[in-house]
CSV table of N, CA and C in Angstrom, one decimal:
chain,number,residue,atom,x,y,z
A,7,UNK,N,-65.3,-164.6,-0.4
A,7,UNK,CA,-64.2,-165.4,-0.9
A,7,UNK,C,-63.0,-164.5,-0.9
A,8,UNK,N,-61.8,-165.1,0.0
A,8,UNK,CA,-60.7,-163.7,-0.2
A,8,UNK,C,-60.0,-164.6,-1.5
A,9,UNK,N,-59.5,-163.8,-2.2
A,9,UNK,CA,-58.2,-163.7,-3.1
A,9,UNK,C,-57.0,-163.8,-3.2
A,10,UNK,N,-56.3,-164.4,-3.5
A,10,UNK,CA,-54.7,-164.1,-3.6
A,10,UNK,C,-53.7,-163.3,-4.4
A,11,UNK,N,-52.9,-162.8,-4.3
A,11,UNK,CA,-52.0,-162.3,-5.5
A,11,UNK,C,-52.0,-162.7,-6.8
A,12,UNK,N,-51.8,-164.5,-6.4
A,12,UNK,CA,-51.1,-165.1,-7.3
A,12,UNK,C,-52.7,-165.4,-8.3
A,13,UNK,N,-53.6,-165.0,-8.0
A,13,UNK,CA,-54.7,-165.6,-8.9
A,13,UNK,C,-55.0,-164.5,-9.5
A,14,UNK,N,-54.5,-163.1,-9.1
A,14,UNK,CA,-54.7,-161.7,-9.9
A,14,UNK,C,-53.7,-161.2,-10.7
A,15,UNK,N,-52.6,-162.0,-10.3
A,15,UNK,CA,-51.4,-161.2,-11.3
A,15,UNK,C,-50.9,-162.0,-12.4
A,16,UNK,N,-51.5,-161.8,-13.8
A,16,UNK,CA,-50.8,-162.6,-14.7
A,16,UNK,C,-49.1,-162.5,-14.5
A,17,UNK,N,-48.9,-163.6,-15.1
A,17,UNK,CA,-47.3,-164.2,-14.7
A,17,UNK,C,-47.0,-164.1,-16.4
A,18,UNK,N,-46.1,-163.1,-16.3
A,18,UNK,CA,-45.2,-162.9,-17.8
A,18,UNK,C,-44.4,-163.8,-18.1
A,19,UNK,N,-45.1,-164.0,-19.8
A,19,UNK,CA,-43.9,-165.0,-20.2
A,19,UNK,C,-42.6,-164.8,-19.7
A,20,UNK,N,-41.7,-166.0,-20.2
A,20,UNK,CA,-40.2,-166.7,-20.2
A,20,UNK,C,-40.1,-165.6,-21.6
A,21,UNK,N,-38.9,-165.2,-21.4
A,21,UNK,CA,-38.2,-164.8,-22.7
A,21,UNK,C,-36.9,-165.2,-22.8
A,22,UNK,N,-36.3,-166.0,-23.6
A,22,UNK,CA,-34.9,-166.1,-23.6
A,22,UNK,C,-34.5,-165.4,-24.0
A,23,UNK,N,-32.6,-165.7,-23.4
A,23,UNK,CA,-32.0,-164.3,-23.7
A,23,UNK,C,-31.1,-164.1,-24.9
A,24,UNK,N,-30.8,-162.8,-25.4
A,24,UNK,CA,-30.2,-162.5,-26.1
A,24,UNK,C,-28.9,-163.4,-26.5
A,25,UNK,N,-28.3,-163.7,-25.4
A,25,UNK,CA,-26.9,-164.9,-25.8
A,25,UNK,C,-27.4,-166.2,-26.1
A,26,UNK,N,-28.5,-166.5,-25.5
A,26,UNK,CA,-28.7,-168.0,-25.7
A,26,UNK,C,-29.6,-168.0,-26.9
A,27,UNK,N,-30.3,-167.3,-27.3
A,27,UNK,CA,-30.6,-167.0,-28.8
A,27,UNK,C,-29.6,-166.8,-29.8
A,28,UNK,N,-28.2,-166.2,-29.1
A,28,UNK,CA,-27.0,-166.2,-30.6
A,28,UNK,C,-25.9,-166.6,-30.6
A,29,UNK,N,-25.8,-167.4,-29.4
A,29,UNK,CA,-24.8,-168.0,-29.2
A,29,UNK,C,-23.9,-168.6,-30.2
A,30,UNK,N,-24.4,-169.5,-31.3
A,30,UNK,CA,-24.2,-169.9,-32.5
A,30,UNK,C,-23.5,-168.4,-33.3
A,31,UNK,N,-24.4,-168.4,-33.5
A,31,UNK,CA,-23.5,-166.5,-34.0
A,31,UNK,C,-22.3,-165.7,-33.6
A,32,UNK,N,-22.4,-165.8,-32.4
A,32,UNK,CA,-21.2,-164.7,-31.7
A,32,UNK,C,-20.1,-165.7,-31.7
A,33,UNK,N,-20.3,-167.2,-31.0
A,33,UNK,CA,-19.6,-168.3,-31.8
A,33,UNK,C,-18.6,-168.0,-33.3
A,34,UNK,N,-19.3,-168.1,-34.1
A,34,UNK,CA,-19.2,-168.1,-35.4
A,34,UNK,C,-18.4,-166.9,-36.1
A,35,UNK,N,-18.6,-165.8,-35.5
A,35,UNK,CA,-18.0,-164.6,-36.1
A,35,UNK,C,-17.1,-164.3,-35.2
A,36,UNK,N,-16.5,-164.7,-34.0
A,36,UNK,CA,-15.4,-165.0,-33.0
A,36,UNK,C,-14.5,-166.0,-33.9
A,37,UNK,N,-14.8,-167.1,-34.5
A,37,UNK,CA,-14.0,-168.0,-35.3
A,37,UNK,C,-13.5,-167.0,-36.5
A,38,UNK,N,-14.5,-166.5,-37.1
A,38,UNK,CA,-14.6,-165.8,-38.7
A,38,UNK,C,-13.4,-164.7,-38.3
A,39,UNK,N,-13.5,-163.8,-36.9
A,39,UNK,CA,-12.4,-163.0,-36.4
A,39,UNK,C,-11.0,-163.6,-36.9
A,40,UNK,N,-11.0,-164.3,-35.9
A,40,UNK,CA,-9.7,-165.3,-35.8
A,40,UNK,C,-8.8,-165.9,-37.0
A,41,UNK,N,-9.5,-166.3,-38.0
A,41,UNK,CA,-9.3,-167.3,-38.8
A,41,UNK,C,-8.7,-165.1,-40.1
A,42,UNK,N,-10.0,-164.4,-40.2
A,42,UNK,CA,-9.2,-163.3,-40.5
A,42,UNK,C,-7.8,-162.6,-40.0
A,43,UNK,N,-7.7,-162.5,-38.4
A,43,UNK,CA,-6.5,-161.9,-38.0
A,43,UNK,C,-5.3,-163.4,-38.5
A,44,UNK,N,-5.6,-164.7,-38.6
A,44,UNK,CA,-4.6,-165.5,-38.9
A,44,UNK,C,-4.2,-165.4,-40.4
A,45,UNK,N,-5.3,-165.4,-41.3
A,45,UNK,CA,-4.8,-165.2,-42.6
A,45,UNK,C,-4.1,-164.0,-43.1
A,46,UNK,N,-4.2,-162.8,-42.5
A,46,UNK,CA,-3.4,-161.7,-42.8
A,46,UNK,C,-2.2,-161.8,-41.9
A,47,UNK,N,-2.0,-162.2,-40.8
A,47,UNK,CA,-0.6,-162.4,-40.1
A,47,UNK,C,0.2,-163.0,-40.5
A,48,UNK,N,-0.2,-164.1,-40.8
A,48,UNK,CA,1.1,-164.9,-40.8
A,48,UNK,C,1.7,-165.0,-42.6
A,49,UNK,N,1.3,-164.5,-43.4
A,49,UNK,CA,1.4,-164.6,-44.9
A,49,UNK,C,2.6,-163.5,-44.6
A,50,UNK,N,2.2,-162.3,-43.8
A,50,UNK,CA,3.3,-160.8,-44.1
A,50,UNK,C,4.5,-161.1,-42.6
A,51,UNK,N,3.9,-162.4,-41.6
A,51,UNK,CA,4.9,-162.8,-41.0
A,51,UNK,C,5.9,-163.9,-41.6
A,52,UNK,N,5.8,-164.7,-42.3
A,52,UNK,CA,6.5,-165.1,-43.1
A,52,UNK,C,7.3,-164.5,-44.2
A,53,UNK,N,6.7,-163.5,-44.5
A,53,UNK,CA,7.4,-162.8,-46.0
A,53,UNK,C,6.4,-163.0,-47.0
A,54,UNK,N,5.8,-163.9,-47.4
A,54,UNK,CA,4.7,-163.5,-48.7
A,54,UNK,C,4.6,-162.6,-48.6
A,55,UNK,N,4.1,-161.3,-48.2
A,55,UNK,CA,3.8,-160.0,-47.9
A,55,UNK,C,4.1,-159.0,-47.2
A,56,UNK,N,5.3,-157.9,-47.5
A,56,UNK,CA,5.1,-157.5,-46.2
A,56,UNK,C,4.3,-155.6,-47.0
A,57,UNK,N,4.1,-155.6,-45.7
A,57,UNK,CA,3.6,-154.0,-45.7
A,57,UNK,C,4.2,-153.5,-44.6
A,58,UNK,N,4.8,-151.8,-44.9
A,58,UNK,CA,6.3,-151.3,-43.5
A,58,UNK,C,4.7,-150.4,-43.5
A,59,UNK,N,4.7,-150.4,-41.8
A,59,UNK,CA,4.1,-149.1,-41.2
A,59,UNK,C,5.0,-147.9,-40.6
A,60,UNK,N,4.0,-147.0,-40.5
A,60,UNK,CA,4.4,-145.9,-40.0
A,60,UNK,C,5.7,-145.9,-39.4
A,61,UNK,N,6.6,-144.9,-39.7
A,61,UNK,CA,7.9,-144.5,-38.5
A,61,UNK,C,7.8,-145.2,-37.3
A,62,UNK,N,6.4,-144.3,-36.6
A,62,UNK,CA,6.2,-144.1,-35.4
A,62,UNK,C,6.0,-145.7,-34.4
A,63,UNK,N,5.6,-147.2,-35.4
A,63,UNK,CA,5.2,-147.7,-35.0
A,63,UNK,C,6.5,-148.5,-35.2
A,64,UNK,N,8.0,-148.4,-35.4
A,64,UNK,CA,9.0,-149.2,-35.6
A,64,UNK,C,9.9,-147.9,-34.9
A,65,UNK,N,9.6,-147.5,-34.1
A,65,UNK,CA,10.4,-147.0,-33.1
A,65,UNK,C,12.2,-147.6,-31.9
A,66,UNK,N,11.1,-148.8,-32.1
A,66,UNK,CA,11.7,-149.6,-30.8
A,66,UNK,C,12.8,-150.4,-31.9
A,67,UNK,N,12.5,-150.8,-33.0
A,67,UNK,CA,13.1,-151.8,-33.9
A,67,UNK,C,14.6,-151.4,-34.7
A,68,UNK,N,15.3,-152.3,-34.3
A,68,UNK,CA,16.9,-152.4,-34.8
A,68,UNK,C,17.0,-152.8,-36.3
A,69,UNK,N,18.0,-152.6,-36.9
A,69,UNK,CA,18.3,-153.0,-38.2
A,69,UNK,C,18.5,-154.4,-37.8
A,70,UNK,N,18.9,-154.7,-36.7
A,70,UNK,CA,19.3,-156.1,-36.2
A,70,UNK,C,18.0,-157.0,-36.4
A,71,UNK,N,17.1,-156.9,-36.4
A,71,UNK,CA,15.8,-157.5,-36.1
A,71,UNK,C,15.5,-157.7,-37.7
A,72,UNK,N,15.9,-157.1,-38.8
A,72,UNK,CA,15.3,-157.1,-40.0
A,72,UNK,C,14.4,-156.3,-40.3
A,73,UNK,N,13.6,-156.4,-41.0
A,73,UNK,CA,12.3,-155.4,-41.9
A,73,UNK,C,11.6,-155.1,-40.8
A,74,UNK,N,10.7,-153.5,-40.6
A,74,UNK,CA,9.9,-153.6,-39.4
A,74,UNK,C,9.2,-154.1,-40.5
A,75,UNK,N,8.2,-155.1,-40.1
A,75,UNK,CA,6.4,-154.8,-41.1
A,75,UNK,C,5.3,-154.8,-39.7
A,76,UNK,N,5.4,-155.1,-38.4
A,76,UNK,CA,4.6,-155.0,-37.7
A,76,UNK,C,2.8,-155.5,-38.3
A,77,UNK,N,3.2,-157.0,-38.7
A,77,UNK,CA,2.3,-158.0,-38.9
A,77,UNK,C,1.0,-157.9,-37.9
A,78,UNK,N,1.4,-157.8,-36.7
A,78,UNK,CA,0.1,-157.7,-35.5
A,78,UNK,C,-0.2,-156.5,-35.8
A,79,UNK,N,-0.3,-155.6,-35.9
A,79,UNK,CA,-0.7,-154.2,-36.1
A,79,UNK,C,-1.3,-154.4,-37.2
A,80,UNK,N,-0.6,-154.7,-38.9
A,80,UNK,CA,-1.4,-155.0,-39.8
A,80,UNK,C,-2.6,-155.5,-39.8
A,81,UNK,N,-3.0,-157.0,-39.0
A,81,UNK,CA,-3.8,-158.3,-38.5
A,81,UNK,C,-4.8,-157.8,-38.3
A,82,UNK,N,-4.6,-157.2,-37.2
A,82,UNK,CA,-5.4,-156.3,-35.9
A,82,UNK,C,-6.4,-155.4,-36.8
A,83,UNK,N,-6.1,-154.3,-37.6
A,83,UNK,CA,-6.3,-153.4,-38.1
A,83,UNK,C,-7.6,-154.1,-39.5
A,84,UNK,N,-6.8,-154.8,-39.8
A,84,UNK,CA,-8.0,-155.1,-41.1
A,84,UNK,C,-8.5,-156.2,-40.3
A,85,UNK,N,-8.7,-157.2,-39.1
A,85,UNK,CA,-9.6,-158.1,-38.7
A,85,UNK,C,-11.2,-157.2,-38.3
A,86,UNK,N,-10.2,-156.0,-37.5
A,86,UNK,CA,-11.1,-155.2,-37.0
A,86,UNK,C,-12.1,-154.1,-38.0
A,87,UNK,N,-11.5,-154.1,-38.9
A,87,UNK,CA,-12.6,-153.6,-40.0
A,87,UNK,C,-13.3,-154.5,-40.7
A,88,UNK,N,-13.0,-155.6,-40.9
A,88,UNK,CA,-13.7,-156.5,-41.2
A,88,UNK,C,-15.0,-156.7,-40.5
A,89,UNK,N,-14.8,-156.6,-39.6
A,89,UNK,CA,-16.3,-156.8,-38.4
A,89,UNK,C,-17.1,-155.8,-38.0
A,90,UNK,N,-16.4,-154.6,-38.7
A,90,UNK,CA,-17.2,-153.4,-38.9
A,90,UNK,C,-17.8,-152.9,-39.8
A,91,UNK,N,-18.0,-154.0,-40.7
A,91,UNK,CA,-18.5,-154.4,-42.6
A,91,UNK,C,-20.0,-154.1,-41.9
A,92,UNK,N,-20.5,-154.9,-41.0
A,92,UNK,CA,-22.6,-154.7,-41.0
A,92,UNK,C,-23.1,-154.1,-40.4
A,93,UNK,N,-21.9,-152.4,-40.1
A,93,UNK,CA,-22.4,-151.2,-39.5
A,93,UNK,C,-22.9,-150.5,-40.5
């Protein structure tokens, strides 16, 4: 009796993948980003809050323009620590 491949070689499970198992997740903490970088922006872009950075980063900025506070830099900076909380 000959043989074939396919009757000797078990066939490895299906494993899904990593995205399609967290999709809902990476979803979710992409929103949780966002909804962070908006709550600290726009409070110190408006004026409830400001915080002045560094010299270095109000270089470019005129007395004409008003207060540096460089709100996006602020945003940016604590969104991005935020998501570095479950290291």
């Amino acid at each position: 009796i000959m043989s074939t491949i396919k009757d000797t070689v078990p066939i490895a499970p299906q494993v899904e993948s990593g995205f399609a198992r967290n999709k809902k997740n990476i979803a979710a903490v992409l929103l949780l980003q966002t909804v962070v970088f908006a709550a600290t922006y726009y409070p110190q872009k408006t004026g409830i809050f400001k915080f002045k950075p560094a010299d270095k980063f109000c270089e470019n900025h005129t007395p004409a323009d008003g207060e540096c506070t460089r709100a996006d830099l602020f945003a940016f900076q604590f969104a991005a620590g935020v998501m570095l909380v479950y290291l």
